[in-house]
Coordinates of C-alpha atoms and ligand atoms in Angstrom, one line a residue:
M292 CA 9.8 -86.1 -54.6
R293 CA 9.5 -86.0 -57.8
V294 CA 9.1 -82.1 -58.7
L295 CA 11.4 -81.2 -55.6
R296 CA 13.9 -82.7 -56.9
R297 CA 16.2 -79.6 -57.2
T298 CA 14.2 -77.6 -54.4
L299 CA 17.0 -75.3 -53.3
G300 CA 15.3 -75.9 -49.9
T301 CA 13.9 -72.2 -48.0
L302 CA 12.5 -73.6 -45.8
L303 CA 8.7 -71.6 -44.6
F304 CA 7.0 -73.0 -42.2
L305 CA 4.3 -69.8 -42.1
G306 CA 2.7 -70.9 -38.9
A307 CA 6.2 -69.8 -37.5
A308 CA 9.1 -69.4 -38.7
V309 CA 8.0 -66.6 -41.4
S310 CA 4.9 -65.0 -39.7
C311 CA 6.9 -65.6 -36.3
A312 CA 9.4 -63.4 -37.5
P313 CA 9.2 -59.0 -37.3
A314 CA 7.3 -58.0 -41.6
P315 CA 10.1 -56.4 -43.9
G316 CA 9.9 -52.9 -43.6
D317 CA 7.9 -53.8 -40.3
D318 CA 7.4 -51.0 -37.6
A319 CA 5.4 -49.7 -34.7
R320 CA 3.3 -46.2 -36.4
P321 CA 0.6 -46.7 -37.8
G322 CA 0.7 -45.9 -41.0
A323 CA 4.2 -45.5 -40.7
V324 CA 5.0 -49.2 -42.3
R325 CA 6.2 -50.2 -45.6
P326 CA 4.4 -52.8 -48.2
A327 CA 7.2 -56.1 -47.8
V328 CA 7.6 -58.2 -51.3
L329 CA 6.2 -61.5 -49.9
A330 CA 7.5 -64.8 -52.6
P331 CA 4.1 -66.4 -53.9
Y332 CA 3.8 -68.9 -50.2
E333 CA 4.8 -66.1 -47.9
R334 CA 1.4 -64.6 -49.1
L335 CA -1.4 -67.0 -49.4
L336 CA -4.3 -65.8 -47.3
P337 CA -5.6 -67.6 -45.0
A338 CA -1.8 -68.7 -44.5
P339 CA -1.3 -73.0 -44.3
A340 CA -0.5 -75.0 -42.1
S341 CA 3.3 -75.1 -43.9
A342 CA 4.7 -73.7 -46.8
R343 CA 7.9 -75.3 -48.7
T344 CA 9.3 -72.7 -51.6
G345 CA 12.0 -73.5 -54.6
G346 CA 12.8 -75.3 -56.9
T347 CA 11.3 -74.2 -60.4
G348 CA 7.6 -73.7 -61.1
Y349 CA 5.3 -74.3 -63.8
V350 CA 3.7 -71.8 -66.4
F351 CA 0.8 -71.3 -67.6
G352 CA 0.7 -70.6 -70.5
A353 CA -1.9 -71.6 -73.5
G354 CA -1.0 -75.3 -74.2
T355 CA -1.9 -75.8 -70.1
V356 CA -4.8 -78.2 -69.9
I357 CA -6.1 -79.8 -66.2
R358 CA -6.5 -83.1 -65.7
T359 CA -9.6 -84.4 -63.2
G360 CA -8.3 -88.0 -62.5
P361 CA -8.4 -91.0 -63.5
G362 CA -11.0 -92.1 -62.2
G363 CA -13.8 -89.6 -64.2
D364 CA -15.7 -89.0 -60.2
E365 CA -17.7 -85.8 -61.5
E366 CA -17.3 -84.7 -57.9
V367 CA -13.8 -84.1 -59.3
R368 CA -15.3 -83.0 -62.3
G369 CA -17.1 -80.6 -60.8
V370 CA -13.7 -78.4 -58.6
G371 CA -11.6 -79.6 -62.4
E372 CA -14.2 -77.4 -64.3
L373 CA -15.2 -74.7 -61.6
L374 CA -11.0 -73.8 -61.0
A375 CA -11.3 -74.3 -64.7
E376 CA -13.8 -71.2 -64.9
Q377 CA -12.0 -69.1 -62.2
L378 CA -7.7 -69.6 -63.8
R379 CA -9.7 -69.0 -67.2
T380 CA -11.7 -65.3 -65.9
S381 CA -7.4 -64.3 -64.2
S382 CA -5.5 -65.8 -66.5
G383 CA -8.0 -65.6 -70.2
L384 CA -6.0 -68.8 -71.4
P385 CA -8.6 -71.7 -72.5
L386 CA -8.1 -74.6 -69.3
P387 CA -9.5 -77.1 -70.3
V388 CA -10.6 -80.1 -68.8
V389 CA -9.7 -83.6 -69.5
G390 CA -10.0 -86.9 -67.4
G391 CA -6.9 -88.5 -66.3
S392 CA -3.4 -87.7 -64.5
E393 CA -0.9 -88.3 -67.3
G394 CA 1.0 -85.4 -67.9
D395 CA 2.1 -81.4 -68.0
G396 CA -0.5 -79.7 -65.9
V397 CA -3.2 -79.5 -63.8
R398 CA -3.4 -82.4 -61.8
L399 CA -6.8 -82.4 -58.8
L400 CA -5.8 -86.4 -57.5
L401 CA -7.9 -88.0 -55.0
D402 CA -5.9 -90.1 -52.0
E403 CA -8.0 -91.2 -49.3
G404 CA -5.0 -92.5 -48.0
A405 CA -3.2 -88.5 -48.0
E406 CA -1.5 -87.8 -44.9
G407 CA -1.6 -84.8 -43.2
V408 CA -4.4 -83.5 -45.1
G409 CA -8.3 -83.9 -42.6
D410 CA -11.0 -83.4 -44.3
E411 CA -10.7 -80.4 -46.0
G412 CA -7.5 -80.3 -46.9
Y413 CA -5.1 -80.1 -49.2
R414 CA -1.4 -81.0 -50.8
L415 CA 0.1 -79.1 -53.2
E416 CA 2.7 -79.1 -55.1
S417 CA 4.4 -77.6 -58.3
G418 CA 7.4 -78.3 -60.4
P419 CA 7.7 -77.5 -63.9
R420 CA 6.5 -80.9 -65.2
G421 CA 2.8 -78.6 -63.3
V422 CA 1.0 -78.6 -60.3
T423 CA -0.6 -81.9 -59.0
L424 CA -3.3 -80.9 -56.1
T425 CA -4.1 -83.9 -53.9
A426 CA -6.6 -84.3 -51.4
R427 CA -8.5 -87.5 -49.1
T428 CA -12.5 -85.3 -50.6
P429 CA -13.5 -83.0 -53.2
A430 CA -14.0 -80.5 -50.9
G431 CA -9.8 -80.9 -50.0
L432 CA -9.1 -79.9 -54.0
F433 CA -11.3 -76.5 -53.9
H434 CA -9.3 -75.4 -51.3
A435 CA -6.1 -76.3 -53.1
G436 CA -7.8 -75.0 -56.4
Q437 CA -8.4 -71.4 -54.3
S438 CA -4.5 -72.2 -52.8
L439 CA -3.6 -72.2 -56.6
R440 CA -5.4 -69.2 -57.3
Q441 CA -2.8 -66.9 -55.4
L442 CA 0.0 -68.4 -56.2
L443 CA -1.3 -67.3 -59.6
P444 CA -1.2 -63.4 -60.6
A445 CA -4.8 -61.3 -59.7
S446 CA -4.1 -61.2 -63.6
G447 CA -3.1 -62.1 -66.9
P448 CA -1.0 -66.3 -67.2
G449 CA 2.1 -66.5 -64.7
T450 CA 4.4 -68.9 -63.6
V451 CA 3.2 -70.9 -60.4
P452 CA 6.9 -71.1 -58.3
G453 CA 8.6 -74.4 -57.5
G454 CA 7.4 -76.0 -54.2
E455 CA 4.8 -77.5 -52.1
I456 CA 2.1 -76.6 -49.7
T457 CA 0.7 -79.3 -46.9
D458 CA -2.3 -77.9 -45.3
A459 CA -5.9 -78.9 -43.1
P460 CA -7.5 -75.5 -41.6
R461 CA -7.9 -75.0 -37.9
F462 CA -11.1 -75.4 -36.9
A463 CA -14.1 -76.9 -38.4
Y464 CA -16.6 -74.7 -39.0
R465 CA -15.0 -70.7 -40.9
G466 CA -18.6 -69.5 -41.6
A467 CA -20.4 -65.9 -42.9
M468 CA -24.2 -64.8 -42.0
L469 CA -25.1 -62.6 -43.9
D470 CA -28.4 -60.6 -42.1
I471 CA -31.5 -60.6 -46.1
A472 CA -34.6 -59.8 -43.6
R473 CA -34.0 -55.6 -42.5
H474 CA -32.2 -54.8 -45.7
Y475 CA -33.1 -57.4 -48.6
F476 CA -30.3 -58.9 -51.1
T477 CA -30.9 -60.9 -54.1
V478 CA -30.0 -64.4 -54.8
E479 CA -27.5 -62.9 -56.7
Q480 CA -25.8 -60.9 -54.8
V481 CA -25.4 -63.1 -52.6
K482 CA -23.7 -65.8 -54.4
R483 CA -21.3 -63.1 -55.2
Y484 CA -20.3 -62.6 -51.3
V485 CA -20.3 -67.0 -52.0
D486 CA -18.0 -66.7 -54.4
Q487 CA -15.5 -63.7 -52.8
I488 CA -15.6 -66.0 -49.0
S489 CA -15.2 -69.5 -50.7
A490 CA -12.3 -68.1 -52.2
Y491 CA -10.6 -67.5 -49.0
K492 CA -12.0 -70.7 -48.0
V493 CA -15.1 -70.0 -45.8
N494 CA -16.8 -72.9 -45.6
T495 CA -20.7 -71.6 -44.9
L496 CA -22.6 -69.4 -44.8
H497 CA -26.1 -68.4 -42.1
L498 CA -28.9 -67.1 -43.7
H499 CA -30.2 -64.8 -41.2
L500 CA -34.3 -65.5 -43.2
T501 CA -36.7 -63.5 -41.3
D502 CA -36.8 -60.5 -38.6
D503 CA -39.0 -58.0 -38.3
Q504 CA -38.6 -55.8 -41.0
G505 CA -38.6 -58.6 -43.3
W506 CA -39.9 -62.3 -44.0
R507 CA -37.8 -63.3 -47.0
I508 CA -38.4 -67.4 -47.6
A509 CA -41.5 -68.5 -48.9
V510 CA -43.2 -71.1 -47.7
D511 CA -46.0 -72.8 -48.9
G512 CA -48.5 -73.3 -46.3
W513 CA -48.4 -69.8 -44.9
P514 CA -48.0 -67.9 -48.5
R515 CA -48.7 -64.3 -46.8
L516 CA -45.5 -65.0 -44.6
A517 CA -43.7 -63.8 -47.9
E518 CA -46.0 -62.4 -50.0
Y519 CA -47.3 -59.6 -47.5
G520 CA -44.3 -59.5 -45.0
G521 CA -41.8 -59.8 -47.3
G522 CA -42.8 -56.2 -49.0
S523 CA -41.3 -54.2 -46.0
E524 CA -37.2 -53.4 -45.2
V525 CA -35.5 -51.1 -42.2
G526 CA -35.9 -47.4 -43.7
G527 CA -39.2 -48.2 -45.9
G528 CA -38.1 -49.8 -48.7
P529 CA -39.9 -52.7 -50.6
G530 CA -38.0 -55.7 -50.2
G531 CA -38.2 -59.1 -51.3
Y532 CA -38.2 -62.4 -50.4
W533 CA -36.4 -65.4 -52.0
T534 CA -38.3 -68.2 -54.0
K535 CA -38.3 -72.2 -52.6
D536 CA -36.5 -72.3 -56.1
Q537 CA -34.1 -69.1 -56.0
Y538 CA -32.6 -70.5 -52.0
R539 CA -32.2 -73.9 -53.7
D540 CA -30.2 -72.7 -56.7
L541 CA -28.3 -70.3 -53.8
V542 CA -27.8 -73.8 -51.7
A543 CA -27.2 -75.7 -54.9
Y544 CA -24.4 -72.7 -56.4
A545 CA -22.7 -72.5 -52.8
A546 CA -22.6 -76.4 -52.3
R547 CA -20.9 -76.0 -55.9
R548 CA -18.0 -74.0 -53.8
Y549 CA -17.8 -76.1 -51.0
V550 CA -20.3 -73.4 -48.9
D551 CA -22.7 -75.1 -46.4
V552 CA -26.1 -72.5 -46.1
V553 CA -27.1 -73.1 -42.4
P554 CA -31.0 -70.8 -42.9
E555 CA -32.6 -68.8 -39.5
I556 CA -35.5 -68.8 -38.9
D557 CA -35.4 -66.5 -35.9
M558 CA -37.9 -66.9 -32.9
P559 CA -39.6 -66.6 -30.8
G560 CA -38.6 -62.7 -30.6
H561 CA -37.8 -61.3 -34.0
V562 CA -41.0 -62.5 -35.8
N563 CA -43.2 -59.0 -36.4
A564 CA -43.3 -59.8 -40.0
A565 CA -44.6 -62.8 -39.5
L566 CA -47.1 -61.4 -36.5
A567 CA -48.0 -58.7 -39.1
S568 CA -48.8 -61.5 -41.8
Y569 CA -50.8 -63.6 -39.4
A570 CA -53.3 -61.4 -37.8
E571 CA -53.9 -65.7 -35.6
L572 CA -50.2 -65.8 -34.9
N573 CA -50.9 -63.4 -32.8
C574 CA -52.0 -63.9 -28.5
D575 CA -54.5 -60.9 -29.7
G576 CA -55.6 -62.4 -32.0
K577 CA -55.2 -58.8 -34.1
A578 CA -52.0 -58.5 -36.1
P579 CA -49.6 -55.7 -36.0
E580 CA -48.3 -53.2 -38.6
R581 CA -45.3 -54.1 -40.7
Y582 CA -42.0 -52.4 -39.4
T583 CA -39.5 -50.5 -40.6
G584 CA -37.3 -49.2 -37.1
T585 CA -34.4 -50.5 -35.9
K586 CA -35.3 -51.8 -32.4
V587 CA -35.2 -55.3 -31.4
G588 CA -37.0 -56.5 -29.3
F589 CA -40.5 -55.9 -29.0
S590 CA -42.0 -58.8 -30.3
S591 CA -42.5 -62.3 -29.2
L592 CA -44.0 -65.7 -31.1
C593 CA -47.8 -66.2 -28.4
V594 CA -46.4 -69.4 -26.3
G595 CA -48.8 -70.4 -24.8
K596 CA -50.8 -70.3 -28.3
E597 CA -50.9 -74.3 -29.5
R598 CA -50.9 -73.0 -34.0
T599 CA -47.4 -71.9 -32.6
Y600 CA -46.8 -75.3 -32.7
E601 CA -47.7 -75.7 -36.1
F602 CA -46.3 -72.9 -37.1
I603 CA -43.3 -73.3 -36.6
D604 CA -43.5 -76.9 -37.6
E605 CA -44.4 -76.6 -40.8
V606 CA -42.2 -73.5 -42.0
L607 CA -39.3 -75.6 -40.5
G608 CA -40.3 -78.8 -41.6
E609 CA -40.5 -76.7 -45.3
L610 CA -37.3 -75.4 -44.9
A611 CA -35.8 -78.7 -43.8
A612 CA -36.8 -80.2 -46.2
I613 CA -35.0 -77.7 -48.9
T614 CA -31.9 -77.4 -46.2
P615 CA -28.5 -80.3 -47.3
G616 CA -26.7 -79.3 -44.7
R617 CA -27.0 -80.6 -41.6
Y618 CA -27.9 -76.9 -39.2
L619 CA -31.1 -75.7 -39.0
H620 CA -30.9 -71.9 -37.4
I621 CA -33.4 -71.2 -34.5
G622 CA -32.0 -67.5 -33.6
G623 CA -33.3 -66.8 -29.8
D624 CA -31.8 -63.9 -28.7
E625 CA -32.7 -60.6 -27.7
A626 CA -36.5 -62.3 -27.0
H627 CA -36.9 -60.3 -24.6
S628 CA -40.6 -59.5 -24.7
T629 CA -40.6 -63.6 -24.1
P630 CA -41.0 -64.5 -19.4
A631 CA -37.5 -66.8 -18.9
A632 CA -39.9 -69.3 -18.4
D633 CA -42.3 -69.0 -21.6
Y634 CA -38.4 -68.4 -23.8
A635 CA -37.4 -71.7 -21.6
A636 CA -40.4 -73.0 -22.8
F637 CA -40.4 -72.6 -26.3
M638 CA -37.1 -72.8 -26.8
D639 CA -37.9 -76.6 -25.7
R640 CA -40.3 -76.9 -28.4
A641 CA -39.0 -75.3 -30.7
Q642 CA -35.5 -77.4 -30.2
E643 CA -37.5 -80.8 -30.6
V644 CA -39.5 -79.6 -34.1
V645 CA -35.9 -79.1 -35.6
G646 CA -34.7 -82.6 -34.4
R647 CA -38.2 -83.9 -35.4
H648 CA -37.3 -83.0 -39.4
G649 CA -33.7 -84.6 -38.6
K650 CA -31.2 -81.2 -38.5
T651 CA -29.5 -80.4 -35.4
V652 CA -29.9 -77.2 -33.6
V653 CA -27.7 -74.1 -34.3
A654 CA -29.1 -70.7 -31.5
W655 CA -27.6 -68.1 -30.3
H656 CA -26.2 -68.3 -26.7
Q657 CA -28.7 -67.6 -24.8
L658 CA -30.3 -71.0 -24.9
A659 CA -27.5 -71.6 -22.5
A660 CA -29.2 -69.8 -20.3
A661 CA -32.3 -72.0 -20.4
R662 CA -32.1 -76.3 -21.9
P663 CA -30.1 -76.9 -25.2
A664 CA -30.7 -79.7 -26.6
P665 CA -28.6 -82.6 -26.6
G666 CA -26.2 -81.5 -30.0
A667 CA -27.5 -78.0 -29.7
V668 CA -24.7 -75.2 -31.6
L669 CA -24.7 -71.9 -29.4
Q670 CA -23.4 -69.3 -31.5
Y671 CA -21.7 -67.0 -29.3
W672 CA -21.9 -63.5 -29.8
G673 CA -21.0 -61.2 -26.5
H674 CA -18.3 -58.8 -26.1
D675 CA -15.6 -57.2 -23.3
R676 CA -18.5 -56.1 -21.4
T677 CA -20.3 -59.3 -21.3
P678 CA -21.8 -59.7 -18.1
D679 CA -20.1 -62.5 -16.6
A680 CA -22.7 -64.5 -15.2
E681 CA -24.1 -64.9 -19.0
K682 CA -20.3 -65.8 -20.3
T683 CA -20.4 -69.1 -17.3
A684 CA -23.4 -69.9 -18.8
V685 CA -22.8 -70.0 -21.5
A686 CA -19.3 -72.1 -20.0
A687 CA -21.5 -74.6 -18.5
A688 CA -22.6 -75.7 -21.7
A689 CA -19.8 -75.7 -23.5
K690 CA -18.0 -77.6 -20.4
A691 CA -21.8 -80.3 -21.0
G692 CA -20.5 -80.9 -25.3
H693 CA -22.0 -78.1 -26.3
P694 CA -20.0 -77.5 -29.1
L695 CA -19.2 -72.9 -30.4
I696 CA -19.0 -70.6 -32.5
L697 CA -17.6 -68.2 -31.9
S698 CA -18.9 -64.6 -32.9
P699 CA -17.6 -61.3 -30.7
A700 CA -19.5 -58.8 -31.2
D701 CA -16.1 -56.8 -30.9
R702 CA -14.2 -58.7 -33.0
L703 CA -16.4 -60.5 -36.2
Y704 CA -19.7 -58.3 -36.3
L705 CA -18.8 -57.1 -39.7
D706 CA -21.6 -54.1 -39.4
M707 CA -19.9 -52.5 -36.6
K708 CA -17.9 -49.3 -37.7
Y709 CA -14.0 -49.3 -38.4
D710 CA -13.4 -46.4 -36.7
V711 CA -14.9 -42.6 -36.8
T712 CA -14.8 -41.8 -40.5
T713 CA -16.6 -44.9 -41.5
G714 CA -19.6 -44.0 -43.0
P715 CA -22.7 -46.7 -42.6
G716 CA -22.6 -49.6 -40.0
L717 CA -23.3 -49.4 -35.7
N718 CA -20.7 -48.8 -32.7
W719 CA -22.5 -50.0 -30.1
A720 CA -20.1 -53.2 -29.1
G721 CA -17.4 -50.4 -29.9
F722 CA -15.8 -49.8 -33.4
V723 CA -14.2 -52.9 -34.7
P724 CA -10.8 -52.0 -37.0
V725 CA -9.4 -54.1 -39.3
K726 CA -6.3 -55.1 -36.9
R727 CA -9.3 -56.3 -33.9
A728 CA -11.0 -57.8 -36.2
Y729 CA -8.2 -60.7 -36.6
D730 CA -5.5 -60.4 -33.6
W731 CA -7.0 -63.1 -30.8
N732 CA -7.4 -66.3 -30.4
P733 CA -10.6 -68.2 -31.0
G734 CA -8.7 -71.2 -28.5
S735 CA -8.6 -69.5 -25.9
Y736 CA -11.3 -66.7 -25.8
L737 CA -13.5 -67.8 -22.7
A738 CA -10.7 -70.2 -21.8
A739 CA -11.3 -67.7 -18.1
S740 CA -14.7 -67.9 -18.2
G741 CA -13.8 -71.8 -18.8
V742 CA -14.3 -72.8 -21.8
P743 CA -12.1 -75.0 -23.2
Q744 CA -10.3 -75.1 -26.4
S745 CA -11.8 -78.2 -27.5
A746 CA -15.8 -76.9 -27.6
V747 CA -14.4 -74.4 -30.2
L748 CA -16.5 -75.6 -33.4
G749 CA -14.6 -72.2 -35.2
V750 CA -16.0 -68.7 -36.8
E751 CA -18.4 -66.8 -37.6
A752 CA -18.4 -62.9 -38.8
P753 CA -22.2 -61.7 -38.8
L754 CA -23.6 -58.9 -41.4
W755 CA -26.3 -57.0 -39.6
T756 CA -27.9 -54.4 -42.8
E757 CA -29.4 -52.7 -40.7
T758 CA -27.4 -49.7 -41.9
I759 CA -26.5 -51.3 -45.0
A760 CA -28.8 -51.9 -48.3
T761 CA -26.7 -52.0 -51.3
R762 CA -23.6 -54.6 -52.7
S763 CA -20.4 -51.6 -51.3
D764 CA -21.4 -50.7 -48.5
L765 CA -21.9 -54.4 -47.5
E766 CA -18.7 -54.9 -49.3
F767 CA -16.4 -51.9 -47.3
M768 CA -17.7 -53.4 -44.7
A769 CA -17.2 -57.4 -45.2
F770 CA -13.5 -57.1 -46.7
P771 CA -11.3 -56.9 -45.6
R772 CA -12.6 -57.7 -42.3
I773 CA -13.5 -61.3 -43.4
L774 CA -10.0 -62.5 -44.9
G775 CA -9.0 -61.9 -40.8
L776 CA -12.1 -64.8 -40.1
A777 CA -10.9 -66.8 -43.1
E778 CA -7.4 -67.3 -41.4
L779 CA -8.6 -67.6 -37.9
G780 CA -10.7 -69.8 -38.9
W781 CA -8.0 -71.6 -41.2
S782 CA -4.8 -70.7 -39.9
P783 CA -2.7 -72.6 -37.5
G784 CA -1.8 -69.6 -35.2
P785 CA -1.6 -67.8 -33.4
A786 CA -2.5 -64.6 -34.7
N787 CA 0.7 -62.3 -35.9
W788 CA -0.6 -58.9 -37.2
P789 CA 2.9 -57.8 -38.3
S790 CA 2.7 -61.2 -40.9
Y791 CA -0.6 -60.2 -41.3
R792 CA -1.4 -56.8 -42.6
Q793 CA 1.8 -57.8 -44.8
R794 CA -0.4 -60.6 -46.9
L795 CA -3.8 -58.6 -46.9
A796 CA -2.3 -56.0 -48.7
A797 CA -0.5 -58.2 -50.8
Q798 CA -4.7 -59.2 -51.9
A799 CA -5.4 -55.6 -53.1
P800 CA -5.0 -56.9 -56.8
R801 CA -7.5 -59.6 -56.1
L802 CA -9.7 -57.4 -55.1
D803 CA -9.9 -55.0 -57.3
A804 CA -9.4 -57.6 -60.4
Q805 CA -12.9 -58.0 -59.1
D806 CA -14.0 -54.8 -58.1
T807 CA -14.6 -55.4 -54.5
T808 CA -15.3 -51.9 -52.5
Y809 CA -12.8 -52.9 -49.8
Y810 CA -11.7 -50.0 -46.5
R811 CA -7.7 -49.1 -47.4
A812 CA -7.1 -49.8 -43.5
P813 CA -4.2 -46.8 -42.5
D814 CA -2.8 -49.7 -40.9
V815 CA -2.5 -51.4 -43.7
P816 CA 0.4 -51.1 -45.4
W817 CA -1.4 -51.4 -49.4
G818 CA 0.9 -49.3 -51.7
Ligands
LIG54 C1 -27.7 -60.5 -32.4 O1 -26.4 -59.5 -32.7 N1 -28.3 -60.0 -31.8 C2 -27.4 -61.7 -32.2

């Protein structure tokens, strides 16, 4: 290959040779580990499927341009413009974006025949004349650009060392969930989270839009949901809601970063905000007060009332119409005040509504005990103490063809405290230190219960916000654990904590440069 003609051949297969060797400075005693000096290709997080370093690199300078290929593809142009914006911020260089691919600089190339990269992967080749990013899709080019960012300094211009990467994700679904119902978060705050997660190749944002404490999305046919039901949150604050235009704006912002939005309207439980907004939704015709506490499982839609189904049809129909992604999440968790037979009957109808509006159902794994519709995706949020019967029901659904998203509460719930020192957060699933969040294998996680690896669509890290009301608390709980999710979802594995914690520590200058609040876990060698 031209740009690597003079490669000296330091061969790094990060999934094997590098990450299986003890990291330099590693030590069994927590806190005693020293930061290692990692070469740029070794620092990448998530670790790429394969990378090779060697040869002369490319020096970014005042004359560097970003070339978006000969085809004039609008979407590739968009990827190039966004990458230029991101690199301008960090490097301070002008980085104009031009068409074509002849000449020095950063070259973005769509190549439908590119091998070993799948739909979202890419190849990156760096040599003295520039850096070439090749992918089958614009999404792959976007992810390549995020790797390129990591090969440059967190701030200031620099050199991309000579080398090449061939990369593709392990799982198609790599998600983060944000609960904007328990505490309201603005579109601007959520955009910042999208920026932060997409930098690590997380490709899905699941928005928990409704719960007992607040309804956060405007619905034209049912305006009091947002106007009244949005006006509360945990602890008695003012709450808030997004207009449909604000939601569309967020969805478009995420799409530009190749993040799909999966909206959730939780039902038949977790609905006090809706019941408080419309008396007619209650079996007794009386609206309850709005709720600002943190109990769960006390509210239910009125399963026997036909008006309930008009309601979910209109709400889900309006949401489907402004959601380009394929999924609608309908909750289905903790419906403790809905009898089991009613729950199953209700979920049958809710799933039919989702299908009729052209979307695929996602639901929390409690749906496994009812009748998941063909194609429905189940999101598992159990933990080490979850009863075997519950896991077996999930396994039966998986074996019947239902894809699983894994969000084990004692691994990936970002609202669990790290340890006894953590201020915000809960601990009902136990503490979740940084190592615990990362050091497991999604492919075999439920194997003992009979879930085949092929049923695992991916992983998602939920962040519930009963105790989290500010950007800084949100970030403190998410960072750095969300980077572990990113690596579990993307890298070929197996998890390798000694290697991972060194690479995680190497992200600190990037987190600092973006003013991200994060927990400096004592067993990560931050330096
Ligand atoms: C959940 O944590 N209730 C899904």
